[in-house]
Amino acid sequence: MEKPKVYVTREIPERGLKIIRERFDAEVWPEYAPPPKQVIIEKARNVDALVSLLSDKIDAEVFDAAPKLKIVSQLAVGFDNIDVQEATKRGIYVTNTPGVLTETTADFAWALLMAVARRVVEADKYIRSGKWKVGWHPSMLLGRDVHDATIGIVGAGRIGSAVARRAKGFNMRILFYDVVPRPELERELGAKRVDLETLFREADFVSVHVPLMKATYHLVDEEKLRLMKKTAYLINNSRGPVVDEKALYKALKEGWIAGAALDVFEQEPTPVDNPLLTLDNVVVAPHISSASYETRSKMAEMVAENLIAFFEGRKPPNLVNPEVVNVRPLSKQF
Ligand code: GLV
């Protein structure tokens, strides 16, 4: 049997790519920057599978050009870049890489939180720019305590829960908002499920961990930011459009809140003239929360496993549109 054809939109870590190259007739986009949409459309014409990244827009236009496409295996837990409804209609399976990146992403939320609260980036710049002229001063670079403070976790799924577990070690009061109850968080961590208004009002650190969808677009808007304490911080390493950046800029500039730490932006890469970048009380990173050697390798392996399961006629372990099975029943294709 001929090997199924796969187009891979970037050089993913070798652990996954090696398996894909062995089992499939694979072509890989070789550049660091993403392929233009037109290239994805051209390549999709002739393949059975796509391996996508969160920066690739995989929508009806791509699917319409791809009569043989059966599965999109995405290297990310979030999949807001893929029009899943359109995929399902056409019998195209969509998979993601949840779980393996949970702890790594939670670690980075904490790196952001600590960095903004204790002014780590400002302190680094302070030394390098030659401002450190006095050895020690009682009011040099004062920040806010993390221990014993209140953290408000917006979205207590896998990643939000992992952030909450870390908060326990800092003896924090843990509030969370989620559309579903999380009794284990209440039981194990003494966390409290509250409404969004209470969370924004009471938290010293609001950390956002929801997927991007219609209901979460600009969830953190002017109204929510105005509820926050003047001494509170916003941390976001979920998806940029969950936060209204214009409102956030106003909040920071006018001192409604103390600071923000962002790994994600409404537009990525964010333009260098994004006004948020002019503010010292903002810590930024270029969407790297899952970027550890170990985790990215595991994600790449999962991408390969999802593809192999599908072509062997098994349900892919990380299928995000299980109802697709009714449109295209599983069948062995290797
Ligand atoms: C990264 O943002 C991911 O969704 O995996």
Short mmCIF file of C-alpha atoms and ligand atoms in Angstrom, two decimals:
data_model
loop_
_atom_site.label_atom_id
_atom_site.label_comp_id
_atom_site.label_asym_id
_atom_site.label_seq_id
_atom_site.Cartn_x
_atom_site.Cartn_y
_atom_site.Cartn_z
CA MET A 1 0.00 0.00 0.00
CA GLU A 2 1.26 3.50 -0.83
CA LYS A 3 2.28 5.59 2.14
CA PRO A 4 -0.16 8.38 2.98
CA LYS A 5 1.06 11.86 2.09
CA VAL A 6 1.61 14.39 4.86
CA TYR A 7 2.49 18.07 4.68
CA VAL A 8 4.21 19.41 7.80
CA THR A 9 4.09 23.20 8.06
CA ARG A 10 7.34 23.56 10.05
CA GLU A 11 10.32 21.58 11.26
CA ILE A 12 8.83 20.10 14.41
CA PRO A 13 11.16 18.42 16.94
CA GLU A 14 13.01 15.42 15.59
CA ARG A 15 11.37 12.90 17.93
CA GLY A 16 8.10 13.35 16.04
CA LEU A 17 9.47 14.21 12.63
CA LYS A 18 11.55 11.04 12.47
CA ILE A 19 8.46 8.87 13.02
CA ILE A 20 6.48 10.86 10.45
CA ARG A 21 9.25 10.52 7.87
CA GLU A 22 9.45 6.76 8.43
CA ARG A 23 5.75 6.04 8.25
CA PHE A 24 4.55 8.63 5.73
CA ASP A 25 5.43 10.24 2.46
CA ALA A 26 6.25 13.53 4.19
CA GLU A 27 7.13 16.99 2.99
CA VAL A 28 8.23 19.63 5.48
CA TRP A 29 8.18 23.44 5.05
CA PRO A 30 11.86 24.20 5.68
CA GLU A 31 11.78 27.84 6.77
CA TYR A 32 11.65 29.32 10.27
CA ALA A 33 8.76 31.62 9.33
CA PRO A 34 5.39 30.02 8.55
CA PRO A 35 4.38 29.09 5.02
CA PRO A 36 2.10 31.70 3.40
CA LYS A 37 -1.55 30.65 3.33
CA GLN A 38 -1.31 30.15 -0.44
CA VAL A 39 1.46 27.59 0.06
CA ILE A 40 -0.62 25.67 2.59
CA ILE A 41 -3.51 25.65 0.15
CA GLU A 42 -1.28 24.43 -2.71
CA LYS A 43 0.31 21.71 -0.58
CA ALA A 44 -3.01 20.63 0.89
CA ARG A 45 -4.35 19.83 -2.60
CA ASN A 46 -2.52 16.59 -2.76
CA VAL A 47 -2.14 15.29 0.80
CA ASP A 48 -3.97 12.93 3.14
CA ALA A 49 -2.83 14.73 6.27
CA LEU A 50 -1.57 18.07 7.50
CA VAL A 51 0.60 18.75 10.53
CA SER A 52 -0.18 22.30 11.61
CA LEU A 53 0.99 24.87 14.13
CA LEU A 54 -1.16 27.38 15.97
CA SER A 55 0.04 30.12 13.64
CA ASP A 56 -1.39 28.40 10.54
CA LYS A 57 -4.94 29.35 9.61
CA ILE A 58 -6.61 26.10 8.63
CA ASP A 59 -10.09 27.00 7.44
CA ALA A 60 -12.73 26.24 4.79
CA GLU A 61 -10.50 27.74 2.10
CA VAL A 62 -7.82 25.14 2.86
CA PHE A 63 -10.33 22.30 3.17
CA ASP A 64 -12.04 23.22 -0.12
CA ALA A 65 -8.71 22.90 -1.90
CA ALA A 66 -7.95 19.55 -0.29
CA PRO A 67 -10.24 16.76 -1.50
CA LYS A 68 -8.02 14.00 -0.07
CA LEU A 69 -7.37 15.59 3.33
CA LYS A 70 -8.51 13.35 6.17
CA ILE A 71 -6.73 14.59 9.28
CA VAL A 72 -5.12 17.74 10.69
CA SER A 73 -2.70 16.91 13.49
CA GLN A 74 -1.87 20.08 15.39
CA LEU A 75 1.24 20.66 17.51
CA ALA A 76 -0.48 22.63 20.30
CA VAL A 77 -3.18 22.16 22.87
CA GLY A 78 -5.14 25.19 21.59
CA PHE A 79 -6.75 24.85 18.17
CA ASP A 80 -8.58 28.15 17.65
CA ASN A 81 -6.66 28.53 14.37
CA ILE A 82 -8.56 25.56 12.92
CA ASP A 83 -12.17 25.78 11.81
CA VAL A 84 -13.18 22.52 13.48
CA GLN A 85 -16.82 22.76 12.46
CA GLU A 86 -15.87 23.00 8.79
CA ALA A 87 -13.43 20.12 9.25
CA THR A 88 -16.08 17.90 10.84
CA LYS A 89 -18.57 18.62 8.03
CA ARG A 90 -16.01 17.30 5.56
CA GLY A 91 -15.08 14.27 7.64
CA ILE A 92 -11.66 15.68 8.53
CA TYR A 93 -10.26 14.56 11.89
CA VAL A 94 -8.61 17.23 14.06
CA THR A 95 -6.19 16.36 16.86
CA ASN A 96 -4.14 18.35 19.38
CA THR A 97 -1.44 17.77 22.03
CA PRO A 98 -2.98 18.22 25.49
CA GLY A 99 -1.54 17.01 28.77
CA VAL A 100 2.17 16.88 27.99
CA LEU A 101 2.49 20.65 28.08
CA THR A 102 0.36 21.28 31.17
CA GLU A 103 3.12 21.47 33.78
CA THR A 104 5.54 23.32 31.49
CA THR A 105 2.92 25.96 30.70
CA ALA A 106 1.99 26.30 34.38
CA ASP A 107 5.69 26.74 35.22
CA PHE A 108 5.87 29.60 32.77
CA ALA A 109 2.74 31.29 34.12
CA TRP A 110 4.61 31.34 37.42
CA ALA A 111 7.77 32.65 35.79
CA LEU A 112 5.67 35.54 34.42
CA LEU A 113 3.90 36.10 37.72
CA MET A 114 7.10 36.19 39.75
CA ALA A 115 8.87 38.32 37.17
CA VAL A 116 6.23 41.04 37.15
CA ALA A 117 5.57 41.01 40.90
CA ARG A 118 9.27 41.22 41.83
CA ARG A 119 10.36 43.30 38.83
CA VAL A 120 12.94 40.79 37.63
CA VAL A 121 13.14 42.13 34.07
CA GLU A 122 13.35 45.74 35.23
CA ALA A 123 16.09 44.76 37.68
CA ASP A 124 18.08 43.09 34.92
CA LYS A 125 17.76 46.16 32.69
CA TYR A 126 18.65 48.40 35.65
CA ILE A 127 22.06 46.79 35.99
CA ARG A 128 22.84 46.42 32.29
CA SER A 129 21.95 50.03 31.53
CA GLY A 130 24.36 51.30 34.19
CA LYS A 131 21.67 52.60 36.59
CA TRP A 132 22.97 50.58 39.56
CA LYS A 133 25.06 53.29 41.20
CA VAL A 134 24.12 52.73 44.85
CA GLY A 135 24.80 49.26 46.26
CA TRP A 136 21.63 48.90 48.33
CA HIS A 137 18.75 51.21 49.01
CA PRO A 138 15.65 50.53 51.13
CA SER A 139 13.30 51.58 48.34
CA MET A 140 15.13 50.25 45.30
CA LEU A 141 12.85 48.34 42.87
CA LEU A 142 10.12 47.47 45.35
CA GLY A 143 7.58 44.92 44.20
CA ARG A 144 4.72 42.99 45.76
CA ASP A 145 4.71 39.81 47.84
CA VAL A 146 3.53 36.67 46.15
CA HIS A 147 3.31 34.44 49.24
CA ASP A 148 0.09 34.76 51.23
CA ALA A 149 -1.52 36.81 48.43
CA THR A 150 -4.76 35.88 46.63
CA ILE A 151 -4.53 34.32 43.17
CA GLY A 152 -7.56 34.30 40.87
CA ILE A 153 -7.43 31.63 38.19
CA VAL A 154 -9.69 32.23 35.21
CA GLY A 155 -10.25 28.80 33.67
CA ALA A 156 -9.31 25.95 36.00
CA GLY A 157 -8.82 23.19 33.44
CA ARG A 158 -5.59 21.22 33.16
CA ILE A 159 -3.25 24.23 33.05
CA GLY A 160 -5.24 26.43 35.44
CA SER A 161 -5.32 23.59 37.97
CA ALA A 162 -1.56 23.09 37.66
CA VAL A 163 -1.09 26.82 38.33
CA ALA A 164 -3.35 26.48 41.38
CA ARG A 165 -1.30 23.58 42.76
CA ARG A 166 1.83 25.71 42.60
CA ALA A 167 0.00 28.54 44.40
CA LYS A 168 -0.54 26.23 47.35
CA GLY A 169 3.24 26.13 47.86
CA PHE A 170 3.20 29.91 48.21
CA ASN A 171 0.50 29.67 50.85
CA MET A 172 -1.87 31.66 48.67
CA ARG A 173 -5.62 32.01 48.90
CA ILE A 174 -6.86 30.43 45.69
CA LEU A 175 -9.96 31.62 43.87
CA PHE A 176 -11.01 30.22 40.55
CA TYR A 177 -13.64 30.76 37.92
CA ASP A 178 -14.74 27.98 35.64
CA VAL A 179 -17.89 27.10 33.74
CA VAL A 180 -17.81 23.66 35.38
CA PRO A 181 -17.34 22.86 39.07
CA ARG A 182 -13.89 21.56 40.08
CA PRO A 183 -14.59 19.88 43.43
CA GLU A 184 -11.09 18.35 43.51
CA LEU A 185 -9.54 21.83 43.60
CA GLU A 186 -11.78 22.82 46.47
CA ARG A 187 -11.07 19.56 48.30
CA GLU A 188 -7.33 19.27 47.69
CA LEU A 189 -6.23 22.91 47.68
CA GLY A 190 -8.96 24.66 49.62
CA ALA A 191 -9.58 26.69 46.45
CA LYS A 192 -12.88 28.53 46.12
CA ARG A 193 -15.02 28.70 42.98
CA VAL A 194 -16.32 32.24 42.57
CA ASP A 195 -17.99 34.35 39.89
CA LEU A 196 -15.82 36.45 37.61
CA GLU A 197 -16.69 39.69 39.33
CA THR A 198 -15.57 38.41 42.74
CA LEU A 199 -12.40 36.99 41.23
CA PHE A 200 -11.38 40.24 39.55
CA ARG A 201 -12.27 42.27 42.65
CA GLU A 202 -10.43 40.13 45.18
CA ALA A 203 -7.37 38.69 43.43
CA ASP A 204 -3.87 40.14 43.77
CA PHE A 205 -2.88 38.09 40.74
CA VAL A 206 -5.36 37.22 37.99
CA SER A 207 -4.00 34.40 35.83
CA VAL A 208 -5.86 33.52 32.63
CA HIS A 209 -6.09 29.92 31.37
CA VAL A 210 -9.11 29.66 29.09
CA PRO A 211 -9.16 28.52 25.46
CA LEU A 212 -9.97 31.17 22.85
CA MET A 213 -13.53 30.91 21.56
CA LYS A 214 -16.45 33.26 20.97
CA ALA A 215 -17.35 33.27 24.66
CA THR A 216 -13.82 34.13 25.82
CA TYR A 217 -12.90 36.77 23.22
CA HIS A 218 -12.02 39.95 25.18
CA LEU A 219 -13.18 38.28 28.37
CA VAL A 220 -10.70 40.55 30.14
CA ASP A 221 -12.09 43.91 29.06
CA GLU A 222 -12.27 47.41 30.48
CA GLU A 223 -15.08 46.48 32.83
CA LYS A 224 -13.14 43.57 34.39
CA LEU A 225 -9.91 45.54 34.61
CA ARG A 226 -11.73 48.33 36.44
CA LEU A 227 -12.82 45.80 39.07
CA MET A 228 -9.20 44.90 39.89
CA LYS A 229 -7.20 46.29 42.80
CA LYS A 230 -4.68 49.03 42.03
CA THR A 231 -2.03 46.70 43.45
CA ALA A 232 -3.03 43.68 41.36
CA TYR A 233 -1.40 42.05 38.35
CA LEU A 234 -2.75 40.33 35.24
CA ILE A 235 -0.99 37.27 33.82
CA ASN A 236 -1.95 35.79 30.46
CA ASN A 237 -0.36 32.82 28.77
CA SER A 238 -3.53 31.42 27.19
CA ARG A 239 -4.42 33.28 23.98
CA GLY A 240 -3.90 36.97 23.26
CA PRO A 241 -7.43 37.87 22.12
CA VAL A 242 -8.83 36.80 25.50
CA VAL A 243 -7.51 40.16 26.74
CA ASP A 244 -8.54 43.50 25.20
CA GLU A 245 -5.06 44.98 24.79
CA LYS A 246 -6.31 48.53 24.29
CA ALA A 247 -8.19 48.37 27.58
CA LEU A 248 -5.19 46.77 29.27
CA TYR A 249 -2.93 49.58 28.08
CA LYS A 250 -5.33 52.13 29.53
CA ALA A 251 -5.51 50.21 32.81
CA LEU A 252 -1.72 50.11 33.13
CA LYS A 253 -1.11 53.65 31.96
CA GLU A 254 -3.75 55.12 34.24
CA GLY A 255 -2.78 52.95 37.21
CA TRP A 256 -5.99 50.94 37.64
CA ILE A 257 -3.73 47.90 38.08
CA ALA A 258 -0.06 47.45 39.05
CA GLY A 259 1.25 45.44 36.12
CA ALA A 260 0.80 42.69 33.56
CA ALA A 261 2.79 39.76 32.24
CA LEU A 262 1.94 38.45 28.81
CA ASP A 263 3.18 35.52 26.77
CA VAL A 264 0.45 35.95 24.14
CA PHE A 265 -0.86 38.87 22.09
CA GLU A 266 -3.84 39.84 19.97
CA GLN A 267 -1.50 39.80 17.00
CA GLU A 268 1.57 37.54 16.91
CA PRO A 269 4.27 38.58 16.44
CA THR A 270 3.11 41.71 18.24
CA PRO A 271 4.31 44.85 16.44
CA VAL A 272 7.29 46.52 18.13
CA ASP A 273 5.23 49.68 18.35
CA ASN A 274 2.58 47.98 20.52
CA PRO A 275 2.07 50.68 23.20
CA LEU A 276 2.18 47.98 25.92
CA LEU A 277 5.90 47.61 25.19
CA THR A 278 6.53 51.20 26.32
CA LEU A 279 5.50 50.36 29.89
CA ASP A 280 8.00 49.21 32.55
CA ASN A 281 5.31 47.38 34.51
CA VAL A 282 4.70 44.94 31.66
CA VAL A 283 6.69 41.73 31.24
CA VAL A 284 6.47 40.13 27.82
CA ALA A 285 7.48 36.88 26.12
CA PRO A 286 6.94 35.63 22.54
CA HIS A 287 4.43 32.80 23.13
CA ILE A 288 6.92 30.35 24.65
CA SER A 289 5.01 28.88 27.59
CA SER A 290 5.36 25.28 26.40
CA ALA A 291 8.87 25.84 25.05
CA SER A 292 11.00 23.33 26.94
CA TYR A 293 13.12 20.76 25.13
CA GLU A 294 11.33 17.90 26.88
CA THR A 295 7.78 19.12 26.27
CA ARG A 296 8.19 20.18 22.66
CA SER A 297 9.65 16.74 21.89
CA LYS A 298 6.71 15.03 23.55
CA MET A 299 4.29 17.26 21.64
CA ALA A 300 5.92 16.28 18.35
CA GLU A 301 5.69 12.61 19.27
CA MET A 302 1.98 13.02 20.03
CA VAL A 303 1.45 14.66 16.65
CA ALA A 304 2.93 11.54 15.03
CA GLU A 305 0.96 9.16 17.27
CA ASN A 306 -2.32 10.84 16.40
CA LEU A 307 -1.58 10.47 12.70
CA ILE A 308 -0.53 6.84 13.00
CA ALA A 309 -3.60 5.90 15.05
CA PHE A 310 -5.87 7.41 12.42
CA PHE A 311 -4.22 5.68 9.47
CA GLU A 312 -4.20 2.38 11.36
CA GLY A 313 -7.95 2.72 11.74
CA ARG A 314 -7.86 3.52 15.46
CA LYS A 315 -9.42 6.56 17.09
CA PRO A 316 -6.61 9.14 17.51
CA PRO A 317 -5.87 9.57 21.23
CA ASN A 318 -6.36 13.35 21.09
CA LEU A 319 -9.29 13.76 18.77
CA VAL A 320 -10.98 17.14 19.30
CA ASN A 321 -13.99 16.44 17.05
CA PRO A 322 -15.13 12.92 18.01
CA GLU A 323 -18.42 13.39 16.13
CA VAL A 324 -16.40 13.27 12.88
CA VAL A 325 -16.49 9.47 13.18
CA ASN A 326 -20.10 9.62 11.97
CA VAL A 327 -19.04 11.47 8.82
CA ARG A 328 -15.94 9.41 8.04
CA PRO A 329 -15.87 6.10 9.92
CA LEU A 330 -12.42 4.88 10.94
CA SER A 331 -10.75 2.46 8.56
CA LYS A 332 -7.28 1.00 8.21
CA GLN A 333 -5.32 2.92 5.58
CA PHE A 334 -1.72 1.83 6.09
C1 GLV B 1 0.25 26.83 22.77
O1 GLV B 1 -0.13 27.95 22.86
C2 GLV B 1 -0.60 25.71 22.68
O2 GLV B 1 -1.83 25.90 22.51
O3 GLV B 1 -0.11 24.59 22.76
#
